[in-house]
Structure formats: structure tokens, C-alpha cells
CSV table of C-alpha atoms in Angstrom, one decimal:
chain,number,residue,atom,x,y,z
A,723,MET,CA,8.9,-21.5,15.6
A,724,SER,CA,12.0,-19.4,16.0
A,725,VAL,CA,13.1,-16.5,13.9
A,726,GLN,CA,16.1,-14.2,14.2
A,727,ALA,CA,15.5,-10.5,14.5
A,728,LEU,CA,18.3,-8.2,13.6
A,729,PHE,CA,18.7,-4.5,14.7
A,730,PHE,CA,20.9,-1.9,13.1
A,731,ALA,CA,22.1,1.6,13.8
A,732,ALA,CA,19.6,3.6,15.9
A,733,TYR,CA,17.5,0.5,16.6
A,734,ARG,CA,20.5,-1.4,17.9
A,735,ASP,CA,21.5,1.5,20.1
A,736,LEU,CA,17.9,1.7,21.4
A,737,LEU,CA,17.7,-2.0,22.3
A,738,GLY,CA,21.3,-2.5,23.2
A,739,THR,CA,21.4,-5.7,21.1
A,740,ARG,CA,22.2,-6.6,17.6
A,741,SER,CA,20.1,-9.8,17.3
A,742,LEU,CA,17.5,-11.7,19.1
A,743,SER,CA,16.0,-15.1,18.7
A,744,VAL,CA,12.2,-14.8,19.0
A,745,GLU,CA,9.6,-17.6,19.4
A,746,LEU,CA,6.4,-17.1,17.4
A,747,PRO,CA,3.4,-19.3,16.7
A,748,GLU,CA,3.4,-21.1,13.3
A,749,GLY,CA,1.9,-18.9,10.6
A,750,ALA,CA,3.0,-15.7,12.3
A,751,THR,CA,3.7,-12.6,10.1
A,752,VAL,CA,6.2,-9.9,10.3
A,753,ALA,CA,3.5,-7.7,11.9
A,754,ASP,CA,3.1,-10.4,14.6
A,755,LEU,CA,6.8,-10.3,15.3
A,756,VAL,CA,6.8,-6.5,15.6
A,757,ALA,CA,3.8,-6.7,18.0
A,758,THR,CA,5.5,-9.4,20.1
A,759,LEU,CA,8.6,-7.3,20.5
A,760,ARG,CA,6.8,-4.1,21.2
A,761,GLY,CA,4.7,-6.0,23.7
A,762,ARG,CA,7.8,-6.6,25.8
A,763,GLY,CA,7.7,-3.0,27.1
A,764,SER,CA,10.6,-0.6,27.4
A,765,PRO,CA,12.7,-0.1,25.4
A,766,PHE,CA,11.1,-2.4,22.8
A,767,ASP,CA,7.9,-0.3,22.8
A,768,SER,CA,10.0,2.5,21.3
A,769,LEU,CA,10.3,0.6,18.0
A,770,PRO,CA,8.0,1.9,15.4
A,771,ALA,CA,4.7,0.1,15.0
A,772,GLN,CA,5.2,-0.1,11.3
A,773,PRO,CA,9.0,-0.3,10.7
A,774,ALA,CA,10.6,-1.1,7.4
A,775,VAL,CA,11.8,-4.7,7.5
A,776,ALA,CA,13.7,-7.1,5.4
A,777,VAL,CA,13.1,-10.9,5.5
A,778,ASN,CA,16.1,-12.9,4.4
A,779,ARG,CA,17.8,-9.8,3.0
A,780,ALA,CA,14.9,-8.6,0.8
A,781,TYR,CA,12.4,-5.8,1.8
A,782,ALA,CA,9.1,-7.2,2.9
A,783,LEU,CA,5.6,-6.1,3.8
A,784,LEU,CA,4.4,-6.4,7.4
A,785,SER,CA,1.8,-8.9,6.1
A,786,GLU,CA,4.5,-11.4,5.0
A,787,PRO,CA,4.2,-14.8,6.7
A,788,LEU,CA,7.4,-16.0,8.4
A,789,ARG,CA,9.0,-19.4,8.4
A,790,PRO,CA,11.2,-21.0,10.9
A,791,GLY,CA,14.8,-19.7,10.8
A,792,ASP,CA,13.9,-16.5,8.9
A,793,GLU,CA,16.1,-13.6,9.4
A,794,VAL,CA,14.1,-10.4,9.9
A,795,ALA,CA,16.0,-7.2,9.9
A,796,PHE,CA,14.5,-4.0,11.3
A,797,ILE,CA,15.6,-1.3,8.9
A,798,PRO,CA,15.8,2.3,10.3
A,799,PRO,CA,15.5,5.1,7.8
A,800,VAL,CA,18.5,4.6,5.5
A,801,ALA,CA,21.3,7.1,4.9
A,802,GLY,CA,23.7,5.6,2.4
A,803,GLY,CA,25.6,7.5,-0.2
B,464,MET,CA,30.5,-5.6,-17.1
B,465,ILE,CA,28.6,-4.6,-13.9
B,466,HIS,CA,30.7,-4.3,-10.8
B,467,THR,CA,29.5,-3.6,-7.3
B,468,ALA,CA,31.3,-3.8,-3.9
B,469,LEU,CA,31.1,-2.8,-0.3
B,470,VAL,CA,34.6,-2.0,0.9
B,471,LYS,CA,36.1,-1.2,4.3
B,472,GLY,CA,39.2,0.7,3.0
B,473,PRO,CA,39.6,3.9,1.0
B,474,ILE,CA,38.0,4.0,-2.5
B,475,ASP,CA,40.3,4.8,-5.4
B,476,PRO,CA,38.1,6.6,-8.0
B,477,ALA,CA,40.5,5.6,-10.8
B,478,ASP,CA,40.0,1.9,-10.1
B,479,VAL,CA,36.2,2.4,-10.2
B,480,LEU,CA,36.4,4.3,-13.4
B,481,ALA,CA,38.6,1.7,-14.9
B,482,ARG,CA,35.7,-0.9,-14.5
B,483,VAL,CA,33.7,0.8,-17.2
B,484,GLY,CA,34.4,2.0,-20.7
B,485,ALA,CA,34.2,0.3,-24.1
B,486,PRO,CA,35.2,1.2,-27.7
B,487,GLU,CA,31.6,2.2,-28.5
B,488,ASP,CA,31.3,4.5,-25.5
B,489,GLY,CA,31.8,8.2,-26.0
B,490,ALA,CA,30.9,9.2,-22.5
B,491,GLN,CA,32.1,8.2,-19.0
B,492,VAL,CA,30.6,9.7,-15.9
B,493,LEU,CA,32.2,9.4,-12.4
B,494,PHE,CA,30.2,10.4,-9.4
B,495,LEU,CA,31.9,10.6,-6.0
B,496,GLY,CA,30.1,11.0,-2.7
B,497,THR,CA,32.4,12.7,-0.2
B,498,VAL,CA,32.2,13.4,3.6
B,499,ARG,CA,31.6,17.1,4.2
B,500,ASN,CA,32.6,19.1,7.2
B,501,HIS,CA,29.2,20.4,8.2
B,502,ALA,CA,25.6,19.2,8.8
B,503,GLU,CA,22.5,20.3,10.5
B,504,GLY,CA,24.0,19.1,13.8
B,505,GLY,CA,27.0,21.3,13.4
B,506,ARG,CA,30.6,21.0,12.4
B,507,VAL,CA,31.4,17.4,11.3
B,508,GLU,CA,34.7,15.7,12.0
B,509,GLY,CA,33.9,12.3,10.5
B,510,ILE,CA,31.2,9.8,9.7
B,511,THR,CA,30.9,6.1,10.6
B,512,TYR,CA,29.0,4.2,8.0
B,513,GLU,CA,27.3,1.0,9.1
B,514,ALA,CA,25.7,-1.5,6.7
B,515,TYR,CA,23.5,-4.6,6.8
B,516,GLU,CA,26.3,-6.0,4.7
B,517,ALA,CA,24.8,-9.1,3.3
B,518,MET,CA,21.7,-7.3,2.1
B,519,ALA,CA,23.5,-4.1,1.1
B,520,GLU,CA,25.7,-6.1,-1.3
B,521,GLU,CA,22.6,-7.6,-2.9
B,522,VAL,CA,20.8,-4.2,-3.1
B,523,LEU,CA,23.8,-2.5,-4.6
B,524,THR,CA,23.9,-5.2,-7.4
B,525,GLN,CA,20.1,-4.8,-8.0
B,526,ILE,CA,20.4,-1.0,-8.3
B,527,ALA,CA,23.4,-1.3,-10.7
B,528,ARG,CA,21.5,-3.8,-12.9
B,529,GLU,CA,18.4,-1.6,-13.0
B,530,ALA,CA,20.5,1.4,-14.0
B,531,ALA,CA,22.2,-0.6,-16.7
B,532,GLU,CA,18.9,-1.8,-18.0
B,533,ARG,CA,17.5,1.7,-18.2
B,534,ILE,CA,20.1,2.8,-20.6
B,535,GLY,CA,20.9,-0.5,-22.3
B,536,THR,CA,24.5,-0.8,-21.2
B,537,ASP,CA,26.3,-3.1,-19.0
B,538,ARG,CA,29.1,-0.7,-18.0
B,539,VAL,CA,28.1,0.3,-14.4
B,540,ALA,CA,30.4,0.2,-11.4
B,541,VAL,CA,29.4,1.1,-7.9
B,542,VAL,CA,31.6,1.0,-4.8
B,543,HIS,CA,30.3,2.0,-1.3
B,544,ARG,CA,32.5,2.3,1.7
B,545,VAL,CA,31.7,1.3,5.3
B,546,GLY,CA,33.5,2.1,8.5
B,547,GLU,CA,35.0,5.3,9.8
B,548,LEU,CA,35.6,8.1,7.3
B,549,ALA,CA,37.3,11.4,7.7
B,550,VAL,CA,36.2,14.7,6.1
B,551,GLY,CA,37.1,14.6,2.4
B,552,GLU,CA,37.1,10.9,2.1
B,553,HIS,CA,34.8,9.2,-0.5
B,554,SER,CA,31.9,7.2,0.7
B,555,VAL,CA,30.6,6.1,-2.6
B,556,ALA,CA,31.9,6.1,-6.3
B,557,ILE,CA,29.7,5.4,-9.3
B,558,ALA,CA,31.1,5.1,-12.8
B,559,VAL,CA,29.0,4.6,-15.9
B,560,SER,CA,29.9,4.6,-19.6
B,561,SER,CA,27.7,4.7,-22.5
B,562,PRO,CA,27.7,5.7,-26.2
B,563,HIS,CA,26.3,9.2,-25.4
B,564,ARG,CA,26.4,11.4,-22.4
B,565,ALA,CA,22.7,11.6,-21.6
B,566,GLN,CA,22.5,7.9,-20.7
B,567,ALA,CA,25.6,8.0,-18.6
B,568,PHE,CA,24.4,11.0,-16.6
B,569,GLU,CA,21.0,9.3,-16.2
B,570,ALA,CA,22.3,6.0,-15.0
B,571,SER,CA,24.7,7.5,-12.5
B,572,ARG,CA,22.0,9.8,-11.1
B,573,TYR,CA,19.6,6.8,-10.9
B,574,VAL,CA,22.2,4.8,-8.9
B,575,ILE,CA,22.9,7.6,-6.3
B,576,GLU,CA,19.2,8.3,-5.8
B,577,GLU,CA,18.2,4.7,-5.4
B,578,ILE,CA,21.1,4.2,-2.9
B,579,LYS,CA,19.7,7.1,-0.8
B,580,LYS,CA,16.2,5.5,-0.9
B,581,ARG,CA,16.9,1.8,-0.2
B,582,LEU,CA,20.5,0.8,0.5
B,583,PRO,CA,20.5,-0.6,4.0
B,584,VAL,CA,23.4,1.7,5.2
B,585,TRP,CA,23.3,4.2,8.1
B,586,LYS,CA,25.7,7.0,9.0
B,587,ARG,CA,26.6,8.4,12.4
B,588,GLU,CA,28.2,11.9,12.4
B,589,GLN,CA,30.8,12.8,14.9
B,590,TYR,CA,30.6,16.5,15.7
B,591,ALA,CA,33.4,18.9,16.7
B,592,ASP,CA,31.8,19.4,20.1
B,593,GLY,CA,32.4,15.7,20.9
B,594,THR,CA,28.8,14.6,20.4
B,595,ALA,CA,27.6,12.2,17.7
B,596,GLY,CA,24.3,11.3,16.1
B,597,TRP,CA,22.6,9.1,13.5
B,598,VAL,CA,21.7,11.0,10.4
B,599,ALA,CA,18.0,11.1,9.8
B,600,GLY,CA,17.5,9.0,6.7
B,601,MET,CA,14.8,8.0,4.3
B,602,GLU,CA,12.1,5.4,4.8
B,603,PRO,CA,12.7,2.7,2.2
B,604,ASP,CA,9.9,3.4,-0.3
B,605,GLU,CA,6.9,1.2,-0.8
B,606,GLY,CA,8.1,0.1,-4.2
B,607,SER,CA,11.0,-1.7,-2.7
B,608,ARG,CA,8.9,-3.3,0.0
B,609,ARG,CA,7.0,-5.7,-2.3
B,610,ALA,CA,6.5,-9.1,-0.9
B,611,ALA,CA,8.5,-11.7,-2.7
B,612,PRO,CA,6.5,-14.2,-4.8
B,613,GLU,CA,5.9,-17.5,-3.1
B,614,GLY,CA,8.8,-19.9,-3.8
B,615,ALA,CA,11.1,-17.1,-5.0
B,616,ARG,CA,12.4,-16.4,-1.5
B,617,THR,CA,16.0,-17.0,-0.7
B,618,PRO,CA,16.7,-19.3,2.2
B,619,PRO,CA,18.2,-17.8,5.3
B,620,VAL,CA,22.0,-17.7,5.2
B,621,GLU,CA,24.1,-19.7,7.6
B,622,ARG,CA,24.9,-17.6,10.5
B,623,SER,CA,27.9,-17.8,12.8
B,624,ARG,CA,26.5,-15.2,15.1
B,625,ALA,CA,25.5,-16.0,18.6
B,626,ARG,CA,21.8,-16.7,19.0
B,627,GLY,CA,19.4,-16.3,21.9
B,628,GLY,CA,19.6,-12.6,22.5
B,629,GLU,CA,23.3,-12.4,23.3
B,630,ARG,CA,25.0,-9.2,22.4
B,631,THR,CA,27.2,-9.9,19.4
B,632,ALA,CA,30.4,-8.2,18.5
B,633,GLU,CA,30.5,-5.4,16.0
B,634,THR,CA,32.1,-6.4,12.8
B,635,ARG,CA,33.1,-2.8,12.0
B,636,ARG,CA,36.7,-1.9,12.0
């Protein structure tokens, strides 16, 4: 299945991209997505092993299972206000 | 009425304040967050605010609703700006009205503290020496990272962005 990974702020600068389509096996979790990306080597391995993430615009745990077409945003430490 | 917005242009505090107020309210609190001219990195000339806009709009509304529930009012207005701001410009305006002052102060404080903890917004400071840097922020806390109950998840939104790892254009102005 394919999911859309989104990167903002410092993560986008790190990776040089704002979004990526990523292929994952059925039943994969957010943690599997993180591991898959980090496994690509530099610069992806500079992403945190346990980043804050949002699935379809809601904060989610790393254990959350993903579905085809999910939008998974990597959320760097926030600094609004 | 609860009002929230993410805006790209200057915030007019009077407009935000005008969103709250009722005949039974004896207190109105207006909080303004403003770009200051200094930070740990040195002298600041401006700040660029970036947001995960679709999510930030939802989170802002959730925070305003929570604040209103805490004090039993529905008069909460929150406007957050994105884009490039100069020193002295307002990045956020929060207005609350309630029958008595304690609730209005409490709710406005709640809104700004929750924004700091979980609004998906980031800021990049431009320093006087020509350098720039992302401000070290806060990890969204565990409480906001609850897994959504099965079946309660919202479907992915339709996207017009390019797929397949292409670099996409910034929407910032």
C-alpha cells in the first residue's frame, strides 16, 4: 500500500522535500514507516527514531496501523504562538 | 460563538475582540503574541511562521472549544498568523469574554499554553547578522498523541500536491 509522508520546517530542510509517497506492506504501522524511511540512509537516518506524527491531521501513536492513502505528517517540535 | 482562523495577513486585535462579548459578560481578555527583537540566537529582525495548515486549523478549533468548555462560555476567538512577520507584528490574538474575570483569564491562558504545546506551527528567526534558524520548540505532549478510536478517523483529504517524491512548491507567501 502507498501512504503519503509529509515533512515540515526543519524536517523538510533536512530532507529537501515536502512530501513523499512511500510503499509499505499491508498492516504496517507508523513505526514501520519511520523505520523504512530511516533505513534509506542519509539524510533520512537523521530523522528521530520516535518522532511526533499526525495521521490524517490528528496526532497519533507510533503503534497506529496505517491504511492505504493515509497522510502521515512528521511533526518537528512545535513553536506556535 | 467560537471563532478560530489561520491568516496570512496582519491581525487586527479589534476585530478579534469584537468576536466575543455578551450582555452577561463583565470581563473581556485580549492576549496578543508579538514578534520581539531578540532571542537566544541574537538580534531578531523577523520571523517566518510555517504551519501544517489543514491540521493547524483543526487543532486551533479544538483548543478553543476546550477552553470554552473549561469555563462554560462560548465566547472564545483565536487567530494565528502564518508567513513573514516583522518585529512588533502580532503572531497570535486570543480574545475571551465571560461573566467574571477569573474565567476569561483562565481560558485565554489555556489557549496560549496549548498552542505552544501542540499547534503544528514552526518559526524561523531571521537574525541581524544575516543568519536564520528554526526555533527549538516543544514536543507535542503524550496527551495529544492518543490513537484515534477505530472508526472515528477522518479520511485523508483530497490532495492536489504532486505525489511520488517530487518537490512541491511552498504555499507560503
